Amino acid sequence: MEAVSTNRAFGGVQGVYRHASSATGTDMTFSVYVPPHAEGAKLPVVWYLSGLTCTHANVTEKGEFRAACAELGLIFVAPDTSPRGESVPDDPAGAYDFGLGAGFYVDASEEPYAANYRMWSYVTDELPALIAEHFPADMARQSIMGHSMGGHGALTIGLSCPDRFKAVSAFAPIVAPGRVPWGEKALTGYLGTDRSGWRKHDAVALIEDGARVPALLVDQGGADQFLADQLKPELLEQACADAGIDLTLRIQPGYDHSYYFISTFMADHLRWHAVRLG
Amino acid sequence: MEAVSTNRAFGGVQGVYRHASSATGTDMTFSVYVPPHAEGAKLPVVWYLSGLTCTHANVTEKGEFRAACAELGLIFVAPDTSPRGESVPDDPAGAYDFGLGAGFYVDASEEPYAANYRMWSYVTDELPALIAEHFPADMARQSIMGHSMGGHGALTIGLSCPDRFKAVSAFAPIVAPGRVPWGEKALTGYLGTDRSGWRKHDAVALIEDGARVPALLVDQGGADQFLADQLKPELLEQACADAGIDLTLRIQPGYDHSYYFISTFMADHLRWHAVRLG
């Protein structure tokens, strides 16, 4: 693992790191903020999964998470959203919503994506091991959040690993990729046309199939251009109501899909996580 | 004046605007954050001048000022750092420290820069009139801050207009451009070789020549790569000591010249301004 950059910020260190990933077969870049802490202390870890077109850099530069992480003593990890490199197959038409920058946090089974597009394994197995090895992380205290496609990732991973993540939240998540255009395109491309195989990568379907977490926090901009066609928080609301999951869904009037929205509510989410991380 | 974008953030609106500037003879773009406020209220205005290579966008995306501005009820205005456009002459060698992105907050007298490089007039006259006209601004309560080249701008403008600005602060400012390579290049290029004409654009010289403000706040990263050669805060410290200006100069160990440094101390500066803005 190589440090691309380290900058002091809010008393801690914002780092960007690169490593050769065995999961994706490519170099992968990610960012980690380590807040000020006592020598030898182990700190809880918050995972942040980003949305379509993003790298680690968007939230690192625009997410406004460091003040709260410094105050609350949280490590903040931001992976990339796909494998990258000249040898990595992209969307055939170069679209923004599939391929590079759009890994959808699945392990692809379809060709030509199966070799590199293994973001589920990368985010749930390989990168946690690296974080545990190189940072003062208490891996018994992890939580996960994400935005849009990364909200989908946070919900599906959080629901699939309820013993690992003490808190799960999302900003404007894709809650039911099996029922919206972004998700249908991505899951078809990565996993094939058999929709039964999609259910473990669809938060609403996971809940319908019995996955449980104690509580979820979701903020959704009321003026988000993707709200009606791609995000559909009402599907998550119904699934949680049916399953008895304590969902806090806040429709924030006037807010859009951007980091201006995310940064506004970031500290709220981190405080919610910190309570559950102990 | 045309709105390029408006996004809800921290209960207010982050806007980016474009207008045809008579000062520079070009279109100019700037950003304004208006915090949540009561209908009809007039709010104090904080000016933020950016550093070399920046546009309005750097601080708007990375400055982390909105939470504090929303809490304190401050309008935050971020102008560009130079005129721009195909007809605007740049540094002959395309260097980053002169010409486009490097207006140094002066009105140029030298050719070919004199027609467009009029950032002093733009920031002190034309843009304030536009802000007063289009935003809920109390122009009797203004303050100014900036970073690096923009710290130079904030100090020189604040010292030159002590009745207008109730607070003046800076992050890693160029305090004595007449005595450092960045400043010598820029002032020669824009103002010519007669150094006596530089003094009103040099904070330390202005103080030596009698300019006064009640107090200054300066944060400077101790690990800033430009500290020794370009920034020289000790020159400001000496000038303020000799003049009886209450300077708070904080050398922040480990911090560099980046927005990771600026964003860490932004809220501190805004609180310091808010006290003085009443």
Coordinates of C-alpha atoms in Angstrom, one line a residue:
Chain A
M1 CA 0.0 0.0 0.0
E2 CA 1.4 3.4 -1.1
A3 CA 0.4 6.8 0.3
V4 CA -0.6 9.1 -2.6
S5 CA -1.1 12.1 -0.3
T6 CA -1.5 12.9 3.3
N7 CA -2.8 16.2 4.6
R8 CA -3.3 17.3 8.2
A9 CA -7.0 18.3 8.6
F10 CA -9.1 18.9 11.8
G11 CA -6.2 17.7 13.9
G12 CA -6.0 14.3 12.1
V13 CA -4.7 13.1 8.8
Q14 CA -6.6 12.8 5.5
G15 CA -4.8 10.3 3.4
V16 CA -5.2 8.9 -0.1
Y17 CA -3.7 5.5 -0.7
R18 CA -3.2 3.1 -3.6
H19 CA -2.7 -0.6 -3.7
A20 CA -2.7 -3.6 -6.1
S21 CA -6.1 -5.2 -5.6
S22 CA -6.4 -9.0 -5.9
A23 CA -10.2 -8.7 -6.0
T24 CA -10.3 -6.4 -9.0
G25 CA -6.9 -7.3 -10.6
T26 CA -6.2 -3.5 -10.8
D27 CA -4.6 -0.8 -8.8
M28 CA -7.3 0.7 -6.5
T29 CA -7.3 4.1 -4.8
F30 CA -9.1 5.0 -1.6
S31 CA -9.1 7.6 1.1
V32 CA -9.0 7.3 4.9
Y33 CA -9.4 10.1 7.4
V34 CA -7.9 9.3 10.8
P35 CA -9.0 11.7 13.5
P36 CA -6.8 12.9 16.3
H37 CA -6.6 10.1 18.9
A38 CA -4.5 8.9 21.8
E39 CA -1.5 6.8 21.0
G40 CA -2.4 3.2 20.8
A41 CA -6.2 3.8 20.6
K42 CA -8.4 1.8 18.3
L43 CA -11.2 3.8 16.6
P44 CA -14.5 2.8 15.1
V45 CA -14.7 2.8 11.3
V46 CA -17.4 4.4 9.1
W47 CA -17.5 3.2 5.5
Y48 CA -18.8 5.6 2.9
L49 CA -19.7 4.3 -0.5
S50 CA -19.9 6.8 -3.4
G51 CA -22.3 7.2 -6.2
L52 CA -22.2 7.0 -10.0
T53 CA -19.2 8.7 -11.7
C54 CA -17.5 9.3 -8.4
T55 CA -14.1 8.3 -7.2
H56 CA -12.9 8.5 -3.5
A57 CA -12.2 12.2 -4.2
N58 CA -15.7 13.6 -4.4
V59 CA -16.6 12.9 -0.8
T60 CA -13.1 13.5 0.4
E61 CA -13.1 17.0 -1.0
K62 CA -16.8 17.9 -0.7
G63 CA -18.3 15.7 2.0
E64 CA -17.6 17.9 5.0
F65 CA -17.2 14.8 7.2
R66 CA -13.9 15.6 8.9
A67 CA -15.1 18.1 11.5
A68 CA -17.6 15.6 12.9
C69 CA -15.2 12.6 12.6
A70 CA -12.6 14.6 14.5
E71 CA -15.2 15.5 17.2
L72 CA -16.6 11.9 17.4
G73 CA -13.3 10.0 17.0
L74 CA -14.4 8.2 13.8
I75 CA -12.2 6.8 11.0
F76 CA -13.8 7.5 7.6
V77 CA -13.0 5.2 4.7
A78 CA -14.0 6.1 1.1
P79 CA -13.4 3.5 -1.6
D80 CA -13.5 4.0 -5.3
T81 CA -16.7 3.0 -7.2
S82 CA -15.2 0.6 -9.7
P83 CA -12.0 -0.9 -11.0
R84 CA -10.1 1.4 -13.3
G85 CA -7.4 1.2 -15.9
E86 CA -6.9 0.8 -19.6
S87 CA -7.4 -2.9 -19.5
V88 CA -10.7 -2.7 -17.6
P89 CA -13.8 -3.0 -19.9
D90 CA -16.2 -0.1 -19.8
D91 CA -19.7 0.5 -20.8
P92 CA -19.8 -0.3 -24.6
A93 CA -21.2 3.2 -25.3
G94 CA -19.1 4.9 -22.5
A95 CA -22.3 5.7 -20.6
Y96 CA -21.9 7.1 -17.0
D97 CA -24.2 4.6 -15.4
F98 CA -22.3 1.3 -16.1
G99 CA -18.7 0.2 -16.1
L100 CA -16.1 2.7 -15.0
G101 CA -17.3 4.7 -12.0
A102 CA -20.4 2.4 -11.8
G103 CA -19.5 -0.9 -10.2
F104 CA -22.7 -1.1 -8.2
Y105 CA -21.0 -3.0 -5.4
V106 CA -21.5 -6.5 -6.9
D107 CA -19.2 -9.3 -8.1
A108 CA -19.9 -9.6 -11.8
S109 CA -20.6 -13.0 -13.3
E110 CA -21.1 -11.8 -16.8
E111 CA -18.3 -11.3 -19.4
P112 CA -16.3 -9.2 -20.0
Y113 CA -16.9 -7.8 -16.5
A114 CA -16.4 -10.8 -14.3
A115 CA -12.6 -10.5 -14.0
N116 CA -12.4 -7.0 -12.7
Y117 CA -15.8 -5.9 -11.5
R118 CA -15.7 -7.5 -8.1
M119 CA -16.6 -4.5 -5.9
W120 CA -18.6 -6.6 -3.4
S121 CA -15.5 -8.7 -2.6
Y122 CA -13.3 -5.6 -2.6
V123 CA -15.4 -3.6 -0.2
T124 CA -16.4 -6.4 2.1
D125 CA -13.2 -8.5 2.2
E126 CA -10.1 -7.1 0.7
L127 CA -10.2 -3.5 1.8
P128 CA -11.3 -4.2 5.4
A129 CA -8.3 -6.4 5.8
L130 CA -6.1 -3.6 4.5
I131 CA -7.7 -1.1 6.8
A132 CA -7.3 -3.4 9.8
E133 CA -3.7 -3.9 9.0
H134 CA -2.6 -0.3 8.4
F135 CA -4.8 2.0 10.5
P136 CA -5.8 2.3 14.2
A137 CA -9.1 0.6 13.4
D138 CA -11.4 -1.2 15.8
M139 CA -12.9 -3.6 13.3
A140 CA -15.4 -4.8 16.0
R141 CA -17.0 -1.3 15.6
Q142 CA -17.9 -0.6 12.0
S143 CA -20.8 1.2 10.3
I144 CA -21.6 2.0 6.7
M145 CA -23.3 4.8 4.7
G146 CA -23.4 5.8 1.1
H147 CA -24.9 8.0 -1.6
S148 CA -27.2 7.0 -4.5
M149 CA -25.5 4.0 -6.0
G150 CA -23.3 4.0 -2.9
G151 CA -26.5 4.2 -0.8
H152 CA -27.6 1.0 -2.6
G153 CA -24.2 -0.5 -1.7
A154 CA -24.4 0.6 2.0
L155 CA -28.0 -0.8 2.4
T156 CA -27.3 -4.1 0.6
I157 CA -23.9 -4.7 2.4
G158 CA -25.4 -3.5 5.7
L159 CA -28.4 -5.8 5.4
S160 CA -26.2 -8.7 4.3
C161 CA -23.7 -8.3 7.2
P162 CA -25.8 -7.2 10.1
D163 CA -23.3 -8.5 12.7
R164 CA -20.5 -6.4 11.2
F165 CA -22.2 -3.0 10.8
K166 CA -23.6 -1.4 13.9
A167 CA -25.3 1.4 11.9
V168 CA -26.4 1.7 8.3
S169 CA -27.6 4.9 6.6
A170 CA -27.8 6.5 3.2
F171 CA -28.2 9.7 1.3
A172 CA -30.7 9.4 -1.7
P173 CA -30.1 5.7 -2.1
I174 CA -31.2 3.4 -5.0
V175 CA -33.3 1.2 -2.8
A176 CA -34.7 -1.2 -5.3
P177 CA -32.3 -1.5 -8.3
G178 CA -34.3 -4.4 -9.7
R179 CA -37.1 -2.1 -10.3
V180 CA -35.5 1.1 -11.7
P181 CA -33.6 1.9 -15.0
W182 CA -30.1 2.4 -13.5
G183 CA -30.3 -0.8 -11.5
E184 CA -31.9 -2.9 -14.3
K185 CA -29.1 -1.9 -16.7
A186 CA -26.3 -2.6 -14.2
L187 CA -27.6 -5.8 -12.7
T188 CA -28.3 -7.2 -16.2
G189 CA -24.8 -6.2 -17.4
Y190 CA -23.0 -7.5 -14.3
L191 CA -25.2 -10.4 -13.2
G192 CA -27.2 -11.5 -16.2
T193 CA -30.9 -11.6 -17.0
D194 CA -31.9 -14.1 -14.3
R195 CA -33.6 -11.7 -11.9
S196 CA -33.6 -14.1 -9.0
G197 CA -29.8 -13.6 -8.8
W198 CA -30.4 -9.9 -8.3
R199 CA -32.3 -10.1 -5.1
K200 CA -29.3 -10.2 -2.8
H201 CA -28.2 -6.9 -4.4
D202 CA -31.5 -5.1 -4.0
A203 CA -32.2 -3.7 -0.5
V204 CA -36.0 -3.9 -0.8
A205 CA -35.8 -7.5 -2.0
L206 CA -33.3 -8.4 0.7
I207 CA -35.8 -7.1 3.3
E208 CA -38.6 -9.0 1.6
D209 CA -36.5 -12.1 1.8
G210 CA -35.9 -11.7 5.5
A211 CA -32.7 -9.6 5.9
R212 CA -33.0 -7.4 9.0
V213 CA -31.1 -4.5 10.7
P214 CA -32.4 -2.8 13.9
A215 CA -32.6 0.7 12.3
L216 CA -31.9 2.6 9.1
L217 CA -31.5 6.4 8.5
V218 CA -32.2 7.7 5.1
D219 CA -32.1 11.4 3.9
Q220 CA -33.6 12.1 0.5
G221 CA -33.7 15.5 -1.2
G222 CA -37.3 16.5 -2.1
A223 CA -36.0 18.3 -5.3
D224 CA -33.7 15.4 -6.3
Q225 CA -34.1 15.0 -10.1
F226 CA -33.7 11.2 -9.8
L227 CA -36.3 10.8 -7.0
A228 CA -39.3 9.5 -8.9
D229 CA -37.6 7.4 -11.5
Q230 CA -34.5 5.9 -9.9
L231 CA -34.7 6.2 -6.1
K232 CA -38.2 5.5 -5.0
P233 CA -37.8 5.7 -1.2
E234 CA -41.4 4.8 -0.8
L235 CA -40.5 1.2 -1.7
L236 CA -38.0 1.1 1.1
E237 CA -40.5 2.6 3.4
Q238 CA -43.1 -0.1 2.6
A239 CA -40.6 -2.9 3.0
C240 CA -39.4 -1.6 6.3
A241 CA -43.0 -1.1 7.6
D242 CA -43.8 -4.7 6.6
A243 CA -40.6 -6.1 8.2
G244 CA -40.7 -4.0 11.3
I245 CA -37.4 -2.3 10.6
D246 CA -37.2 1.1 12.3
L247 CA -36.6 3.3 9.3
T248 CA -36.1 7.1 9.7
L249 CA -36.8 8.5 6.2
R250 CA -36.5 12.2 6.0
I251 CA -37.6 14.0 2.8
Q252 CA -35.6 17.2 2.8
P253 CA -37.5 19.9 0.9
G254 CA -35.6 21.7 -1.8
Y255 CA -32.5 19.6 -1.6
D256 CA -31.1 18.0 -4.8
H257 CA -28.8 15.0 -5.5
S258 CA -25.5 16.9 -5.0
Y259 CA -22.8 17.1 -2.4
Y260 CA -24.5 20.3 -1.3
F261 CA -27.2 18.0 0.0
I262 CA -24.9 15.3 1.3
S263 CA -22.6 17.7 3.2
T264 CA -25.6 19.4 4.8
F265 CA -26.7 16.2 6.5
M266 CA -23.3 14.4 6.9
A267 CA -22.7 15.4 10.5
D268 CA -26.2 14.3 11.4
H269 CA -25.5 10.8 10.0
L270 CA -22.1 10.6 11.7
R271 CA -23.6 11.5 15.0
W272 CA -26.3 8.8 14.5
H273 CA -23.6 6.3 13.7
A274 CA -21.4 7.3 16.6
V275 CA -24.2 6.6 19.1
R276 CA -24.5 3.1 17.7
L277 CA -20.8 2.6 17.5
G278 CA -20.5 3.2 21.2
Chain B
M1 CA -26.6 38.9 -13.7
E2 CA -27.4 35.3 -14.6
A3 CA -27.6 32.3 -12.2
V4 CA -25.3 29.5 -13.3
S5 CA -26.5 27.2 -10.5
T6 CA -28.3 27.3 -7.2
N7 CA -28.3 24.5 -4.7
R8 CA -29.9 24.3 -1.3
A9 CA -27.3 23.7 1.4
F10 CA -27.5 24.0 5.2
G11 CA -30.9 25.5 4.9
G12 CA -29.8 28.3 2.6
V13 CA -28.8 28.6 -1.0
Q14 CA -25.4 28.2 -2.6
G15 CA -25.5 30.1 -5.9
V16 CA -23.0 30.6 -8.7
Y17 CA -23.6 33.7 -10.9
R18 CA -22.2 35.2 -14.0
H19 CA -22.3 38.8 -15.3
A20 CA -20.6 41.1 -17.8
S21 CA -18.1 43.1 -15.8
S22 CA -17.4 46.7 -16.8
A23 CA -14.3 46.7 -14.6
T24 CA -12.6 43.8 -16.4
G25 CA -14.3 43.9 -19.8
T26 CA -15.1 40.2 -19.5
D27 CA -17.7 37.9 -18.1
M28 CA -17.0 37.2 -14.5
T29 CA -18.3 34.3 -12.4
F30 CA -18.6 34.4 -8.6
S31 CA -20.4 32.4 -5.8
V32 CA -22.6 33.6 -3.0
Y33 CA -24.0 31.6 -0.1
V34 CA -27.1 33.1 1.5
P35 CA -27.9 31.4 4.8
P36 CA -31.4 30.8 6.1
H37 CA -32.9 34.0 7.2
A38 CA -36.2 35.8 8.1
E39 CA -38.1 37.3 5.2
G40 CA -36.9 40.9 4.7
A41 CA -33.8 40.5 6.9
K42 CA -30.5 42.1 5.8
L43 CA -27.4 40.0 6.6
P44 CA -23.7 40.8 7.1
V45 CA -21.4 39.9 4.2
V46 CA -18.1 38.1 4.4
W47 CA -15.8 38.4 1.4
Y48 CA -13.4 35.5 0.6
L49 CA -10.6 36.1 -1.8
S50 CA -9.0 33.0 -3.3
G51 CA -5.4 32.1 -4.1
L52 CA -3.3 31.4 -7.2
T53 CA -4.9 29.1 -9.8
C54 CA -8.3 29.2 -8.1
T55 CA -11.7 30.2 -9.3
H56 CA -14.8 30.8 -7.1
A57 CA -15.2 27.0 -7.2
N58 CA -12.3 25.9 -5.0
V59 CA -13.6 27.5 -1.8
T60 CA -17.2 26.9 -2.7
E61 CA -16.6 23.1 -3.0
K62 CA -13.9 22.6 -0.4
G63 CA -14.0 25.5 2.0
E64 CA -16.6 24.1 4.5
F65 CA -17.9 27.5 5.3
R66 CA -21.7 26.9 4.9
A67 CA -22.3 25.2 8.3
A68 CA -20.9 28.1 10.1
C69 CA -22.4 30.8 7.9
A70 CA -25.8 29.1 8.4
E71 CA -25.3 29.1 12.1
L72 CA -24.1 32.7 12.3
G73 CA -26.3 34.2 9.6
L74 CA -23.5 35.3 7.3
I75 CA -23.6 35.8 3.5
F76 CA -20.3 34.5 1.9
V77 CA -19.1 35.9 -1.4
A78 CA -16.3 34.3 -3.4
P79 CA -15.1 36.2 -6.5
D80 CA -12.8 34.7 -9.2
T81 CA -9.1 35.5 -9.1
S82 CA -8.7 37.2 -12.5
P83 CA -10.5 38.1 -15.7
R84 CA -10.8 35.1 -18.0
G85 CA -11.6 34.5 -21.7
E86 CA -9.8 34.0 -25.0
S87 CA -9.2 37.7 -25.4
V88 CA -7.6 38.1 -22.0
P89 CA -3.7 38.2 -22.1
D90 CA -2.1 35.5 -20.0
D91 CA 1.4 35.0 -18.6
P92 CA 3.7 34.8 -21.7
A93 CA 4.9 31.4 -20.6
G94 CA 1.6 30.2 -19.3
A95 CA 2.9 30.2 -15.7
Y96 CA 0.5 29.6 -12.8
D97 CA 1.6 32.6 -10.8
F98 CA 0.7 35.4 -13.3
G99 CA -2.1 36.3 -15.6
L100 CA -5.1 33.9 -15.6
G101 CA -6.0 32.8 -12.1
A102 CA -3.4 35.3 -10.7
G103 CA -4.8 38.8 -10.8
F104 CA -3.3 39.7 -7.4
Y105 CA -6.2 42.1 -6.6
V106 CA -4.6 45.1 -8.3
D107 CA -5.6 47.4 -11.2
A108 CA -2.9 46.9 -13.8
S109 CA -1.2 49.9 -15.4
E110 CA 1.1 47.9 -17.6
E111 CA 0.3 46.7 -21.1
P112 CA -1.1 44.3 -22.3
Y113 CA -2.8 43.8 -18.9
A114 CA -4.3 47.2 -18.1
A115 CA -7.5 46.7 -20.0
N116 CA -8.7 43.6 -18.2
Y117 CA -6.7 43.0 -15.0
R118 CA -8.7 45.4 -12.8
M119 CA -9.4 43.1 -9.9
W120 CA -9.1 45.9 -7.3
S121 CA -11.9 47.8 -8.9
Y122 CA -13.9 44.7 -9.5
V123 CA -13.7 43.5 -5.9
T124 CA -14.0 46.9 -4.1
D125 CA -16.5 48.6 -6.4
E126 CA -18.3 46.7 -9.1
L127 CA -19.0 43.4 -7.3
P128 CA -20.1 45.1 -4.0
A129 CA -22.7 47.1 -5.9
L130 CA -24.0 43.9 -7.5
I131 CA -24.2 42.1 -4.2
A132 CA -26.0 45.0 -2.6
E133 CA -28.5 45.0 -5.5
H134 CA -29.3 41.3 -5.8
F135 CA -28.9 39.8 -2.3
P136 CA -30.2 40.5 1.2
A137 CA -27.0 42.1 2.2
D138 CA -26.4 44.7 4.9
M139 CA -23.5 46.5 3.3
A140 CA -22.9 48.4 6.5
R141 CA -21.6 45.1 8.0
Q142 CA -18.9 43.6 5.8
S143 CA -15.7 41.7 6.5
I144 CA -13.0 40.2 4.4
M145 CA -10.7 37.1 4.4
G146 CA -8.6 35.3 1.9
H147 CA -6.0 32.6 1.3
S148 CA -2.5 33.0 0.0
M149 CA -2.7 35.5 -2.9
G150 CA -6.3 36.1 -1.6
G151 CA -4.9 36.7 1.9
H152 CA -2.8 39.4 0.3
G153 CA -5.9 40.8 -1.3
A154 CA -7.9 40.6 2.0
L155 CA -5.1 42.3 4.0
T156 CA -4.5 45.1 1.5
I157 CA -8.1 45.8 0.8
G158 CA -9.0 45.6 4.5
L159 CA -6.2 47.9 5.4
S160 CA -7.1 50.3 2.6
C161 CA -10.9 50.4 3.5
P162 CA -10.9 50.2 7.4
D163 CA -14.3 51.9 7.5
R164 CA -15.9 49.3 5.3
F165 CA -14.6 46.1 6.8
K166 CA -15.3 45.3 10.4
A167 CA -13.0 42.3 10.4
V168 CA -10.0 41.2 8.4
S169 CA -8.4 37.7 8.5
A170 CA -6.3 35.5 6.3
F171 CA -5.1 31.9 5.8
A172 CA -1.4 31.7 4.8
P173 CA -1.3 35.2 3.2
I174 CA 1.4 36.7 1.1
V175 CA 2.0 39.5 3.6
A176 CA 4.8 41.4 1.7
P177 CA 4.5 40.8 -2.0
G178 CA 7.2 43.5 -2.7
R179 CA 9.7 41.2 -1.0
V180 CA 8.9 37.7 -2.3
P181 CA 9.2 36.1 -5.7
W182 CA 5.5 35.6 -6.4
G183 CA 4.8 39.3 -5.5
E184 CA 7.8 40.8 -7.3
K185 CA 6.8 39.0 -10.5
A186 CA 3.2 40.0 -10.3
L187 CA 3.6 43.6 -9.2
T188 CA 6.3 44.2 -11.9
G189 CA 4.1 42.7 -14.5
Y190 CA 0.9 44.5 -13.5
L191 CA 2.3 47.8 -12.1
G192 CA 5.7 48.2 -13.6
T193 CA 9.2 48.5 -12.1
D194 CA 8.7 51.6 -9.9
R195 CA 8.4 49.9 -6.5
S196 CA 7.0 53.0 -4.8
G197 CA 3.8 52.2 -6.7
W198 CA 3.7 48.8 -5.1
R199 CA 3.4 49.9 -1.5
K200 CA -0.4 50.3 -1.5
H201 CA -0.6 46.6 -2.6
D202 CA 1.7 45.3 0.1
A203 CA 0.2 44.7 3.5
V204 CA 3.4 45.2 5.4
A205 CA 4.3 48.4 3.5
L206 CA 0.7 49.7 4.0
I207 CA 1.1 49.3 7.8
E208 CA 4.6 50.9 7.7
D209 CA 3.0 53.8 5.8
G210 CA 0.3 54.3 8.4
A211 CA -2.6 52.0 7.5
R212 CA -4.4 50.6 10.5
V213 CA -7.1 48.2 11.5
P214 CA -8.0 47.3 15.1
A215 CA -7.2 43.6 14.8
L216 CA -6.0 40.9 12.4
L217 CA -6.4 37.1 12.6
V218 CA -3.9 35.0 10.5
D219 CA -3.6 31.2 10.5
Q220 CA -0.5 29.8 8.9
G221 CA 0.4 26.1 8.4
G222 CA 3.7 25.2 9.9
A223 CA 4.3 22.7 7.2
D224 CA 3.3 25.0 4.3
Q225 CA 5.8 24.5 1.5
F226 CA 5.6 28.3 0.7
L227 CA 6.1 29.5 4.2
A228 CA 9.8 30.5 4.1
D229 CA 10.1 31.9 0.6
Q230 CA 6.7 33.4 -0.3
L231 CA 4.7 34.0 2.9
K232 CA 7.0 35.2 5.6
P233 CA 4.4 35.9 8.4
E234 CA 7.2 37.2 10.6
L235 CA 7.3 40.4 8.5
L236 CA 3.6 41.0 9.3
E237 CA 4.2 40.2 12.9
Q238 CA 7.0 42.8 13.1
A239 CA 5.0 45.5 11.3
C240 CA 1.9 44.9 13.5
A241 CA 4.1 45.0 16.6
D242 CA 5.7 48.3 15.5
A243 CA 2.3 49.8 14.6
G244 CA 0.3 48.5 17.6
I245 CA -2.1 46.4 15.6
D246 CA -3.5 43.5 17.6
L247 CA -2.4 40.6 15.4
T248 CA -3.3 37.0 16.3
L249 CA -0.9 34.9 14.3
R250 CA -1.3 31.2 14.8
I251 CA 1.3 28.9 13.3
Q252 CA -0.6 25.6 13.0
P253 CA 1.9 22.7 13.3
G254 CA 1.7 20.1 10.5
Y255 CA -0.7 22.0 8.3
D256 CA 0.1 22.7 4.6
H257 CA -1.2 25.2 2.1
S258 CA -4.2 23.3 1.0
Y259 CA -8.0 23.5 1.5
Y260 CA -7.5 20.8 4.1
F261 CA -5.8 23.5 6.2
I262 CA -8.3 26.2 5.3
S263 CA -11.4 24.2 6.0
T264 CA -10.0 23.2 9.4
F265 CA -9.9 26.8 10.6
M266 CA -12.7 28.3 8.4
A267 CA -15.3 28.1 11.2
D268 CA -12.9 29.7 13.7
H269 CA -12.4 32.7 11.3
L270 CA -16.1 33.0 10.6
R271 CA -16.9 33.1 14.3
W272 CA -14.2 35.8 14.8
H273 CA -15.8 37.8 12.0
A274 CA -19.3 37.3 13.3
V275 CA -18.4 38.8 16.7
R276 CA -17.0 41.9 15.0
L277 CA -19.9 42.1 12.5
G278 CA -22.4 42.4 15.4

